[in-house]
mmCIF file of C-alpha atoms in Angstrom:
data_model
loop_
_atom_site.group_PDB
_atom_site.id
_atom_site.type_symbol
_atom_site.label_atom_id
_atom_site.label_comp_id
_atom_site.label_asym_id
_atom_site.label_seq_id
_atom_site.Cartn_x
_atom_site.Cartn_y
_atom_site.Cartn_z
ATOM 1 C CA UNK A 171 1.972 1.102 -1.614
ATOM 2 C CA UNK A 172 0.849 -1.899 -3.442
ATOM 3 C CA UNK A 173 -2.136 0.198 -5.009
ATOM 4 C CA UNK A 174 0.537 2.039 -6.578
ATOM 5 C CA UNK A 175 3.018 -0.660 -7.614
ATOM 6 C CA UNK A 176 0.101 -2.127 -9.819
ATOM 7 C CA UNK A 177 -0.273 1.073 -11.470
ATOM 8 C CA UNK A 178 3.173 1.411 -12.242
ATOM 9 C CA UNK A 179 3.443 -1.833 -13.731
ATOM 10 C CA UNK A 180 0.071 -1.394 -15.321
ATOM 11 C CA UNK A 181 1.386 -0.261 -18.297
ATOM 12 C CA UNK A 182 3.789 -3.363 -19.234
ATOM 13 C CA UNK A 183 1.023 -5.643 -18.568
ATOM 14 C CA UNK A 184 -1.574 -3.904 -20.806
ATOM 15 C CA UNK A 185 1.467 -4.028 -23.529
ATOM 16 C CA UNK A 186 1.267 -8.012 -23.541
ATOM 17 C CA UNK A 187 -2.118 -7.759 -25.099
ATOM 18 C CA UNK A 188 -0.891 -5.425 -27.498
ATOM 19 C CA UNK A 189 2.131 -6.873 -29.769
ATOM 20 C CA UNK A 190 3.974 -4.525 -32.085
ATOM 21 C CA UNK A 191 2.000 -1.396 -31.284
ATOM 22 C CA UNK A 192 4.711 1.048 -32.289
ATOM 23 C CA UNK A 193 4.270 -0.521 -35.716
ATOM 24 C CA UNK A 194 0.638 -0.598 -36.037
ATOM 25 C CA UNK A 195 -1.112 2.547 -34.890
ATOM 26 C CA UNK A 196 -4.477 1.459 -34.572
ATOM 27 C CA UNK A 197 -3.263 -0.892 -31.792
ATOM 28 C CA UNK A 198 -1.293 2.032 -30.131
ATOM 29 C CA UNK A 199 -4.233 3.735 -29.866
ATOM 30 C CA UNK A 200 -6.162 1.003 -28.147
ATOM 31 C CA UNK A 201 -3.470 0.472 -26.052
ATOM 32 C CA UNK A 202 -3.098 4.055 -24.854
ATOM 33 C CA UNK A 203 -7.275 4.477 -24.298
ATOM 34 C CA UNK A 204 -7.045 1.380 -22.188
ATOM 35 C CA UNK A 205 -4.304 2.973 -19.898
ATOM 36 C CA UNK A 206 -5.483 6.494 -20.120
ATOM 37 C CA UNK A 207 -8.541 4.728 -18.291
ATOM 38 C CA UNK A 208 -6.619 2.951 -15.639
ATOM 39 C CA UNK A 209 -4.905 6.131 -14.233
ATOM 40 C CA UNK A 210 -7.969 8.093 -14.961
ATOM 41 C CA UNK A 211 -9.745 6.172 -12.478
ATOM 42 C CA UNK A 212 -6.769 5.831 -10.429
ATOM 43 C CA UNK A 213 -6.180 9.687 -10.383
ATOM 44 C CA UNK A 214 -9.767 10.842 -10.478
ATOM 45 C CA UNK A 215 -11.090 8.956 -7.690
ATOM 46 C CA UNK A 216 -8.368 9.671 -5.243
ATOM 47 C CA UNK A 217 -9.374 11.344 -2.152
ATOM 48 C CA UNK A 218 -8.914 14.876 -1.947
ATOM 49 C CA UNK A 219 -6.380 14.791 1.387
ATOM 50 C CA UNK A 220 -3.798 12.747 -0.794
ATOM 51 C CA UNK A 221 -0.209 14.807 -1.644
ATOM 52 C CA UNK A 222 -0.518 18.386 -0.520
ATOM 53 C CA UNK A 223 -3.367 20.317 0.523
ATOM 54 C CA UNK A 224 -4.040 22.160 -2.330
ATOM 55 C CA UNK A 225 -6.221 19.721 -3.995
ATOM 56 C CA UNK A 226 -8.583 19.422 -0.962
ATOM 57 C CA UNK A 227 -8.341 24.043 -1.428
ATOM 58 C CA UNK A 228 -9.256 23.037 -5.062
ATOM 59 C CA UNK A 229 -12.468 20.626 -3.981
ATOM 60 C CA UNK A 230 -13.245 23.413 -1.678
ATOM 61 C CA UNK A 231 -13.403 26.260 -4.346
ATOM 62 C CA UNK A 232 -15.418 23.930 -6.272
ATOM 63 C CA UNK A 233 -17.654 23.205 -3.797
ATOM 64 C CA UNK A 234 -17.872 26.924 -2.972
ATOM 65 C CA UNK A 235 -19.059 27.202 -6.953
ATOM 66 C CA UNK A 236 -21.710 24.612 -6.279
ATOM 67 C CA UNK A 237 -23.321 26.341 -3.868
ATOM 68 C CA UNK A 238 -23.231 29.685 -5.631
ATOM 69 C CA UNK A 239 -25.884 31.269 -7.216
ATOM 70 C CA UNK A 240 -24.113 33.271 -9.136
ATOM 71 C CA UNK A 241 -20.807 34.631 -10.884
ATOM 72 C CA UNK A 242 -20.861 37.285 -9.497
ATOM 73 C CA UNK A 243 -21.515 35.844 -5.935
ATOM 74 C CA UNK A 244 -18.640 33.358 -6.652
ATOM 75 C CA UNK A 245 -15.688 35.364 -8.245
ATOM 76 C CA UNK A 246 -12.749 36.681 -6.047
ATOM 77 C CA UNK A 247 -10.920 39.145 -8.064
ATOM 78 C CA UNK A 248 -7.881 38.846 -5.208
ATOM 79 C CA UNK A 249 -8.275 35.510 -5.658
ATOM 80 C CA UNK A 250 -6.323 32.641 -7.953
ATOM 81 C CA UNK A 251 -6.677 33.369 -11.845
ATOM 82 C CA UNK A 252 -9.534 33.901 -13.028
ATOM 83 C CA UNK A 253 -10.072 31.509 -15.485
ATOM 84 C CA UNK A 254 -9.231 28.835 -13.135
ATOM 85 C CA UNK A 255 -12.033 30.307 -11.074
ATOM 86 C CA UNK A 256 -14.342 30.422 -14.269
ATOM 87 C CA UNK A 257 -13.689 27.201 -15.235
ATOM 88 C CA UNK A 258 -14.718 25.623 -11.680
ATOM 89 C CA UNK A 259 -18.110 27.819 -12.144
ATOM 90 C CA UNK A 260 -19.050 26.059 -15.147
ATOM 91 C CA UNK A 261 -18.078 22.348 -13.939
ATOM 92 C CA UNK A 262 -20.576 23.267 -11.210
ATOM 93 C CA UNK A 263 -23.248 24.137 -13.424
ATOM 94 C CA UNK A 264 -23.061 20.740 -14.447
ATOM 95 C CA UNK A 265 -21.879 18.437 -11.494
ATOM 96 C CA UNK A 266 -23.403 18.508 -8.053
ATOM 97 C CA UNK A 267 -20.607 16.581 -6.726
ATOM 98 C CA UNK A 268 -16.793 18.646 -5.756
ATOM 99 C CA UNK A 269 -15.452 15.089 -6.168
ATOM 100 C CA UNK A 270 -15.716 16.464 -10.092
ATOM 101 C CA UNK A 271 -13.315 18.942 -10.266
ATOM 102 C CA UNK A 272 -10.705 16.151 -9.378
ATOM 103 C CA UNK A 273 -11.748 13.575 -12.100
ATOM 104 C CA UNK A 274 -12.369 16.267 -14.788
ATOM 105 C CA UNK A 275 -8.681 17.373 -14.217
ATOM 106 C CA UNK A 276 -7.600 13.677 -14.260
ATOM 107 C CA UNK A 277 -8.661 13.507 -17.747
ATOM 108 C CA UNK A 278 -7.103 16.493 -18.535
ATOM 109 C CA UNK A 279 -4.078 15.242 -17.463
ATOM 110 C CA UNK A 280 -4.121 11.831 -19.018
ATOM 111 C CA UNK A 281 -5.367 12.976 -22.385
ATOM 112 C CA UNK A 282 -3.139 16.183 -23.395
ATOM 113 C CA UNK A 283 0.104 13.697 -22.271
ATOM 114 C CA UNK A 284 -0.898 10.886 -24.209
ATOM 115 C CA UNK A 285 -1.834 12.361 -27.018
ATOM 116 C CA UNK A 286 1.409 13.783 -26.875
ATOM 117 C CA UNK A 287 2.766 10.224 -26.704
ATOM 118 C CA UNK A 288 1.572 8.925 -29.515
ATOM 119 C CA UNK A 289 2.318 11.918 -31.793
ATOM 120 C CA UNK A 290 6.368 11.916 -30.673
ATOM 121 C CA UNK A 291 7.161 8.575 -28.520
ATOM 122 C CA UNK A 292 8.730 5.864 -30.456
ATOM 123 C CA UNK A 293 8.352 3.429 -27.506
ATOM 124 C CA UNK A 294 4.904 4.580 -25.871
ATOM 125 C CA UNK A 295 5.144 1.727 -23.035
ATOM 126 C CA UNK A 296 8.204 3.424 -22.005
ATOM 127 C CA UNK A 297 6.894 7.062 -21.977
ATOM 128 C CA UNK A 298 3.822 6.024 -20.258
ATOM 129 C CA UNK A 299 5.813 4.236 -17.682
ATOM 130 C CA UNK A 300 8.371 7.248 -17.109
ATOM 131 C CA UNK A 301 5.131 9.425 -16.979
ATOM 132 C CA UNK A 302 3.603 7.710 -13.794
ATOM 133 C CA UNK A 303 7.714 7.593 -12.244
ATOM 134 C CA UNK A 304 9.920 9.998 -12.849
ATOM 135 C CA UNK A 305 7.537 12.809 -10.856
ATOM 136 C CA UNK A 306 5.446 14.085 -13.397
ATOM 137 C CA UNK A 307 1.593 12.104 -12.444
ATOM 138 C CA UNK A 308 2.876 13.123 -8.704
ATOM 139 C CA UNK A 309 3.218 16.764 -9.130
ATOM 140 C CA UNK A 310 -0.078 16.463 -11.445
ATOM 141 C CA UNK A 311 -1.712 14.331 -8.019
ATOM 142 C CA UNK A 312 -1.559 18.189 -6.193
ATOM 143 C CA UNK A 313 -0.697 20.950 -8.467
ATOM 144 C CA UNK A 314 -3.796 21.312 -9.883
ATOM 145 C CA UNK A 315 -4.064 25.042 -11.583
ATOM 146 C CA UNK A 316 -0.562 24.877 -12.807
ATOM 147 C CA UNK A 317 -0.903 21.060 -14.022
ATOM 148 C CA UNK A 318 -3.903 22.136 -16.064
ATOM 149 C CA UNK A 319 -1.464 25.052 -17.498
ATOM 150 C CA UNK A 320 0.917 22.331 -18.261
ATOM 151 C CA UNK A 321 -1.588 20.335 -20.059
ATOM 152 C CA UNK A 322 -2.434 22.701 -22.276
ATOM 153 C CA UNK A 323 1.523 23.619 -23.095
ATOM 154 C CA UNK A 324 1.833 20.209 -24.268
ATOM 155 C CA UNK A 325 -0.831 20.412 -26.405
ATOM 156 C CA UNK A 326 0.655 23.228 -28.073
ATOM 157 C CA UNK A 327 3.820 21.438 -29.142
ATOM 158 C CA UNK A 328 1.761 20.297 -32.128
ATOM 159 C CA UNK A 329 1.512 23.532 -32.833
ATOM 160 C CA UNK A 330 5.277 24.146 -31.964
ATOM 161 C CA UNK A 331 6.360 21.584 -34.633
ATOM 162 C CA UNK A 332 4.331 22.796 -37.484
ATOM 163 C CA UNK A 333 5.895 26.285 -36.892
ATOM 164 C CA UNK A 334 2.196 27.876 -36.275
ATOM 165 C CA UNK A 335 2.603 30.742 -33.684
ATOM 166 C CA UNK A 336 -0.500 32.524 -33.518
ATOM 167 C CA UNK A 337 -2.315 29.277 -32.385
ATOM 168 C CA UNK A 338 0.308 27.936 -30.192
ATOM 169 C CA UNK A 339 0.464 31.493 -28.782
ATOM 170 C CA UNK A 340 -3.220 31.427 -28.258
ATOM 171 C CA UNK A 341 -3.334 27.978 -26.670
ATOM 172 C CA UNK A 342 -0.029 29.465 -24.178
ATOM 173 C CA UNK A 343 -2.351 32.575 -23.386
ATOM 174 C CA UNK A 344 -5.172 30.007 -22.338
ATOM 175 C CA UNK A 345 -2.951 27.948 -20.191
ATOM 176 C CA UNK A 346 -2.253 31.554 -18.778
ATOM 177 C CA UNK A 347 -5.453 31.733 -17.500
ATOM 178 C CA UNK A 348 -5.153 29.005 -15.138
ATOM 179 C CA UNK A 349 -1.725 29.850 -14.221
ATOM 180 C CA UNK A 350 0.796 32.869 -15.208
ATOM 181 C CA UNK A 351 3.736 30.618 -15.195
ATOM 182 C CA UNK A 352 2.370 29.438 -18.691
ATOM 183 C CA UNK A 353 3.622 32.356 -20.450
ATOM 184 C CA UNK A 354 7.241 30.813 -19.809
ATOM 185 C CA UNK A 355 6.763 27.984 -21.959
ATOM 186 C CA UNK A 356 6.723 31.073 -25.130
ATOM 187 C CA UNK A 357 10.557 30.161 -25.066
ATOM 188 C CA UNK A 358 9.666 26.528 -26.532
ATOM 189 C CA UNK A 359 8.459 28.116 -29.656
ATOM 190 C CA UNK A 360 12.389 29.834 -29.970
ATOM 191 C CA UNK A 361 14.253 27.025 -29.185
ATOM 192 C CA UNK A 362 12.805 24.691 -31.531
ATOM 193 C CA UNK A 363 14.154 26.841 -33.969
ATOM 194 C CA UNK A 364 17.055 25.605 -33.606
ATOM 195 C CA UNK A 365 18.875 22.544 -35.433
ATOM 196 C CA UNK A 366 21.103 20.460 -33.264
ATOM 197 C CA UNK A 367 24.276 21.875 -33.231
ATOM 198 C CA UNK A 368 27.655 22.896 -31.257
ATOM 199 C CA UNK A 369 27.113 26.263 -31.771
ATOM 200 C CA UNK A 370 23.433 26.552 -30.772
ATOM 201 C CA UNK A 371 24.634 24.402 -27.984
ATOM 202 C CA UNK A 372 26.828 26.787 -26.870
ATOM 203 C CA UNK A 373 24.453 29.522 -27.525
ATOM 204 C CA UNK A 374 21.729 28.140 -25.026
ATOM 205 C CA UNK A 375 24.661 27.529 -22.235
ATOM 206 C CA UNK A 376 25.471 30.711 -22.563
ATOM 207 C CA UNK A 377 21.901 32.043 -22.422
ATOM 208 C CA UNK A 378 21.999 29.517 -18.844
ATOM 209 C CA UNK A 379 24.468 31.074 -17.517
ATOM 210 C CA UNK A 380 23.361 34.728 -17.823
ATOM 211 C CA UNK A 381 20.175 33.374 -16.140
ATOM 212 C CA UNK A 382 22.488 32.185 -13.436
ATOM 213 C CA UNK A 383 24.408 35.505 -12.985
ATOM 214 C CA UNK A 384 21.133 37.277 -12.641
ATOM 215 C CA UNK A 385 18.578 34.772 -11.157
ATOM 216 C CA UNK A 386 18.237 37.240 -8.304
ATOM 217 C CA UNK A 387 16.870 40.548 -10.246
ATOM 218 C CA UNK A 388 14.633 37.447 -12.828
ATOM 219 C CA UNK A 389 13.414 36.635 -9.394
ATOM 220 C CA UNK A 390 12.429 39.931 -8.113
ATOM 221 C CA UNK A 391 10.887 41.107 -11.855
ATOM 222 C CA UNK A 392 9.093 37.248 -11.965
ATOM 223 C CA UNK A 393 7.258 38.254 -8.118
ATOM 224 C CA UNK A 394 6.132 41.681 -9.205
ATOM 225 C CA UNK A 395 4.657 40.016 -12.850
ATOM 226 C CA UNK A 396 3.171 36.782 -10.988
ATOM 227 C CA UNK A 397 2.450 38.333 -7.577
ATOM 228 C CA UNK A 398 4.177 35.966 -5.819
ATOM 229 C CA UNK A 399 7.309 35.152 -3.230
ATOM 230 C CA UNK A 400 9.576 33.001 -4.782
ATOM 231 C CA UNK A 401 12.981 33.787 -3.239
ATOM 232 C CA UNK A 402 13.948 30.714 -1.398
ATOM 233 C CA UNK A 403 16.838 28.827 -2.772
ATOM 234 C CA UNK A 404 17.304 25.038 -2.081
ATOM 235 C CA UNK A 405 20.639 23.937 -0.904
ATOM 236 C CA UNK A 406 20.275 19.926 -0.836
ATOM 237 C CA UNK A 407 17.549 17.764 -2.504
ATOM 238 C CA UNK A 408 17.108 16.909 -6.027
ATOM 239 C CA UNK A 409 20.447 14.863 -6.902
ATOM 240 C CA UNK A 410 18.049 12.065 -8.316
ATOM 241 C CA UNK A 411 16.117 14.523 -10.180
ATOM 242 C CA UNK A 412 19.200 16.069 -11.792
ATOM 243 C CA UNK A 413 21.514 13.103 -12.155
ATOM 244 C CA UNK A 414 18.282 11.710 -14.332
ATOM 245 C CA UNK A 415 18.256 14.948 -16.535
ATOM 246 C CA UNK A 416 21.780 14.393 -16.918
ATOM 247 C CA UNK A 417 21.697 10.762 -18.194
ATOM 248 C CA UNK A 418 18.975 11.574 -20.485
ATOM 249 C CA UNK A 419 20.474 14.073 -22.252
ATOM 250 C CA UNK A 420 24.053 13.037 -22.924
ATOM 251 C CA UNK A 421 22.777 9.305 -23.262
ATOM 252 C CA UNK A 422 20.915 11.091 -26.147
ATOM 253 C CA UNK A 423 23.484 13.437 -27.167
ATOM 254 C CA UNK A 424 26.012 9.995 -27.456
ATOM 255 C CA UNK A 425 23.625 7.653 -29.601
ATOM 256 C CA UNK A 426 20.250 9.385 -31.053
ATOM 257 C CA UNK A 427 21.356 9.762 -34.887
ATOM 258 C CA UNK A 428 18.078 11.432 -35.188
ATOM 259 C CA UNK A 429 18.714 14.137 -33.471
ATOM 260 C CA UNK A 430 22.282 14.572 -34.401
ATOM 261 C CA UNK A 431 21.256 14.122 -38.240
ATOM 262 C CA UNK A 432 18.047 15.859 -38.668
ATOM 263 C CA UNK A 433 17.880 18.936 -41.386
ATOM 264 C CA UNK A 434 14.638 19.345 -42.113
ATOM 265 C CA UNK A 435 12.350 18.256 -39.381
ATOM 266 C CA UNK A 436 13.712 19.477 -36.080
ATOM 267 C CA UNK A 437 11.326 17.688 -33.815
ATOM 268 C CA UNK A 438 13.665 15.368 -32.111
ATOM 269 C CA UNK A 439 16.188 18.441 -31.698
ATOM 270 C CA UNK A 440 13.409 20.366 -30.413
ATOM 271 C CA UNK A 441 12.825 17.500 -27.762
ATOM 272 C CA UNK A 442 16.538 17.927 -26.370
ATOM 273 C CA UNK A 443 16.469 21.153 -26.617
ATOM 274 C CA UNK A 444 13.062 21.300 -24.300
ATOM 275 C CA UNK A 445 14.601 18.447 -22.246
ATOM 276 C CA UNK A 446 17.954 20.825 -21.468
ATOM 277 C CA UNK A 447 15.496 23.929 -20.582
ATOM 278 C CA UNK A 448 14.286 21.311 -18.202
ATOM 279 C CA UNK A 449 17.236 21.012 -16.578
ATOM 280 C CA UNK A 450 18.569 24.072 -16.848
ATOM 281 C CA UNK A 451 15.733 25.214 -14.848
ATOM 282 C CA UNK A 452 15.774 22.653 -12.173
ATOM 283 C CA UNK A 453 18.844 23.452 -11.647
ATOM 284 C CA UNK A 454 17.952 26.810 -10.605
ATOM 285 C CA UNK A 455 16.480 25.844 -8.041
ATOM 286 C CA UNK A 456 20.167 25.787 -6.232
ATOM 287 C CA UNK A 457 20.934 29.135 -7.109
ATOM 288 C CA UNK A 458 18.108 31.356 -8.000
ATOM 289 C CA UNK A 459 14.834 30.167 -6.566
ATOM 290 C CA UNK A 460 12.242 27.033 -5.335
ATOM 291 C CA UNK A 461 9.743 28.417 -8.140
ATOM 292 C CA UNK A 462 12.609 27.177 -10.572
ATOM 293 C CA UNK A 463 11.310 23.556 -9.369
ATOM 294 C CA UNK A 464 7.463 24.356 -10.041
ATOM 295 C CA UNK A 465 8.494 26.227 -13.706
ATOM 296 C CA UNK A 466 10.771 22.893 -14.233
ATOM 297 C CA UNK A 467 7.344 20.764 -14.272
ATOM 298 C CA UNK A 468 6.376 22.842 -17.815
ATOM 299 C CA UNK A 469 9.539 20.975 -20.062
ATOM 300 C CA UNK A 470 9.617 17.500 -17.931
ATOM 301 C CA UNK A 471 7.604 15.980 -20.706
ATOM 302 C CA UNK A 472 10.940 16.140 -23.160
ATOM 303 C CA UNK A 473 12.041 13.403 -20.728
ATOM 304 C CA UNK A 474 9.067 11.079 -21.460
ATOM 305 C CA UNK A 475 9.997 11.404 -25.887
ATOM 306 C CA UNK A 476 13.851 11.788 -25.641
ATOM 307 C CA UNK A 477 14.847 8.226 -23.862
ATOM 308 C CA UNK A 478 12.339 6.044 -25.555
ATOM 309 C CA UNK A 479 12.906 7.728 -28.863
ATOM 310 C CA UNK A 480 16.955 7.536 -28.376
ATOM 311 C CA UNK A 481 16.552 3.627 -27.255
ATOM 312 C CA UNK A 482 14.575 3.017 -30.388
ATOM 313 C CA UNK A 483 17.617 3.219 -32.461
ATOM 314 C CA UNK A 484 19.272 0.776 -30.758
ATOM 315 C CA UNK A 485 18.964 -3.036 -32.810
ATOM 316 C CA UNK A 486 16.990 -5.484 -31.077
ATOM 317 C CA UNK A 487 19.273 -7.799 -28.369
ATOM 318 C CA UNK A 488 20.427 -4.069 -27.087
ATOM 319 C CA UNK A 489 17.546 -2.374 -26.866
ATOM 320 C CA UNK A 490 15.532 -5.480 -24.768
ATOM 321 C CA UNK A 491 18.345 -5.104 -22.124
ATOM 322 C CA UNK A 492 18.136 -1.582 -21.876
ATOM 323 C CA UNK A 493 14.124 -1.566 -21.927
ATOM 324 C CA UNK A 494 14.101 -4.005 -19.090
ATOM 325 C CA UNK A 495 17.095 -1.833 -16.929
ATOM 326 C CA UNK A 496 15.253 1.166 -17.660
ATOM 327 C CA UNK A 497 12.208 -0.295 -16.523
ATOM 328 C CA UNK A 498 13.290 -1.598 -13.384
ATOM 329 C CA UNK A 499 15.013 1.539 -12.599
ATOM 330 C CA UNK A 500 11.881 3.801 -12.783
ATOM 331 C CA UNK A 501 10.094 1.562 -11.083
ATOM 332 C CA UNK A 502 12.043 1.070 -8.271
ATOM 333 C CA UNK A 503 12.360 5.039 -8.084
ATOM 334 C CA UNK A 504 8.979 5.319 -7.891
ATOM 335 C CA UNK A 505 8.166 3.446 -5.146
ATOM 336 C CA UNK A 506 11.849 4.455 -3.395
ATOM 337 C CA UNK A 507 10.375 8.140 -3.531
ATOM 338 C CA UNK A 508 6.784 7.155 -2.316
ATOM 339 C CA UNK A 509 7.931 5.818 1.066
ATOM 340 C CA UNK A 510 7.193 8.546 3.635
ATOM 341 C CA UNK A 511 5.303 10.785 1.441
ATOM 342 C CA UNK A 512 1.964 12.679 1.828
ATOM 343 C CA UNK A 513 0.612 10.326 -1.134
ATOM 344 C CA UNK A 514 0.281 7.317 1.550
ATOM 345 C CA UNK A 515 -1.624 5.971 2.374
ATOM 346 C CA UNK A 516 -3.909 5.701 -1.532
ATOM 347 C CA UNK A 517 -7.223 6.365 -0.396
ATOM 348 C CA UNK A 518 -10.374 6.278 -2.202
ATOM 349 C CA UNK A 519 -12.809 9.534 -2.078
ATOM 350 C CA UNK A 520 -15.546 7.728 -0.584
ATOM 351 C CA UNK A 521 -13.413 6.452 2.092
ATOM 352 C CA UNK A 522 -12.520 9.956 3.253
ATOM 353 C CA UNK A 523 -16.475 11.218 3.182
#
């Protein structure tokens, strides 16, 4: 646990060395490398048998690709996607070690998030901080194909915001490759469309609920397409989860002027609105199905820009109180959750040899 703890609190520490960073951006910059380092290291050299077991199937597959001779000899066509599978083939080309394919993804991780960060975050010690918290570096700790997916989506918001849709579209068809849940993040491209108002507002409840009233037929189309069994609904769980959406967005909805304001550029609209698809599709997960959590994972990231960049327009006495609350609170989550879990104890990948 207290391997953890440091890492959560990593990022405020770091920040002491670093005064005024979300004024000067060569010292943002710094600041993120130096923590993109720390959970690198933290992630990368994890043993394989933390979280679930699909990591240790992922060190296995790329341990399979080390010892292959071949493509050909390696490739399962009734197997995962097959640019995941690709993609493992070359790292072994190059690495000798399985430990690889864990580190390599680490960075993957780290990098596409933060870069995110400092494009959108107007507080980047607070979106780093929610980052390693709220669930997102957990889910990336052991959902490695569809993390990587993720990664990429995020990348593509760049893309997203300068209203370019044959690259994003190319960089969603990548993300594809490593999982087919990817092509669902297309719908971030629509929505960003749209300025924040009631009636769009509206527009995307309503769109919810028709989701709701046929989550069961979505379902049964979204097996055949993905080849998969996602029919289980959850019936308790997830209040925390939810109840955190929840805050977010009407805390935003109630005092970001940004978003309320904006005519021109609609990024910070386009941040609720991804935020809302979040939870709109977490929510699913009550009603339709327990792939609604997993698809959730793609839009979390609005979570990470929309509080910091809402607190930002706070004036200074305010905004130190609810910093420090906020803080505290995600903290304390984080190691609330971590009791109990499959991610303790933190071992290193030597240990587990």
């Amino acid at each position: 646990m207290i391997i953890y703890a440091l890492v959560a609190i990593a990022p405020l520490v770091l920040s002491i060395f670093f005064p005024r960073m979300n004024e000067v951006d060569k010292r943002k910059r710094k600041y993120l490398i130096l923590c993109g380092i720390v959970l690198i290291l933290f992630m990368g050299l994890r043993s394989r048998f933390i979280g679930s077991t699909d990591t240790a199937n992922y060190y296995n597959m790329m341990n399979r690709a080390i010892v292959s001779n071949s493509w050909i000899e390696y490739y399962r066509s009734d197997y995962v996607e097959a640019g995941f599978q690709f993609f493992l083939f070359c790292l072994s080309r190059i690495f000798t070690s399985p430990q690889w394919i864990i580190v390599i993804s680490s960075a993957i991780y780290v990098i596409c998030i933060f870069y995110c960060i400092y494009k959108n975050s107007d507080n980047v010690v607070m979106s780093v901080v929610m980052y390693i918290t709220l669930g997102l570096m957990q889910f990336e700790m052991q959902g490695m194909r569809q993390s990587i997916a993720m990664s990429l989506c995020i990348l593509s918001f760049e893309f997203v915001k300068k209203k370019k849709f044959v690259p994003f579209l190319f960089v969603v068809i990548l993300a594809a490759q490593f999982h087919r849940t990817a092509f669902l993040f297309i719908a971030v491209y629509f929505i960003s469309l749209l300025a924040y108002r009631w009636w769009n507002l509206c527009l995307l409840c309503l769109g919810s609920i028709i989701v709701f009233a046929n989550a069961d037929k979505i379902i049964t189309v979204a097996n055949e397409i993905f080849e998969t069994d996602y029919s289980q609904s959850i019936d308790s769980g997830g209040f925390i989860a939810t109840a955190i959406y929840v805050l977010i967005i009407v805390f935003a909805m109630l005092y970001n002027r940004e978003v309320r304001y904006e005519r021109q550029d609609k990024t910070q609209s386009a941040i609720m609105f991804i935020t809302i698809l979040g939870m709109i599709s977490y929510i699913m997960r009550y009603i339709g199905a327990q792939a609604s959590e997993r698809i959730s994972f793609y839009f979390i990231f609005g979570q990470l820009l929309l509080l910091p960049n809402t607190i930002s327009t706070f004036k200074e006495e305010p905004k130190k109180i609810i910093n420090a609350a906020v803080y505290v609170l995600c903290i304390g989550l984080f190691l609330y959750r971590l009791r109990g879990s499959d991610f303790l104890p933190y071992e290193f990948f030597w240990s587990t040899l």
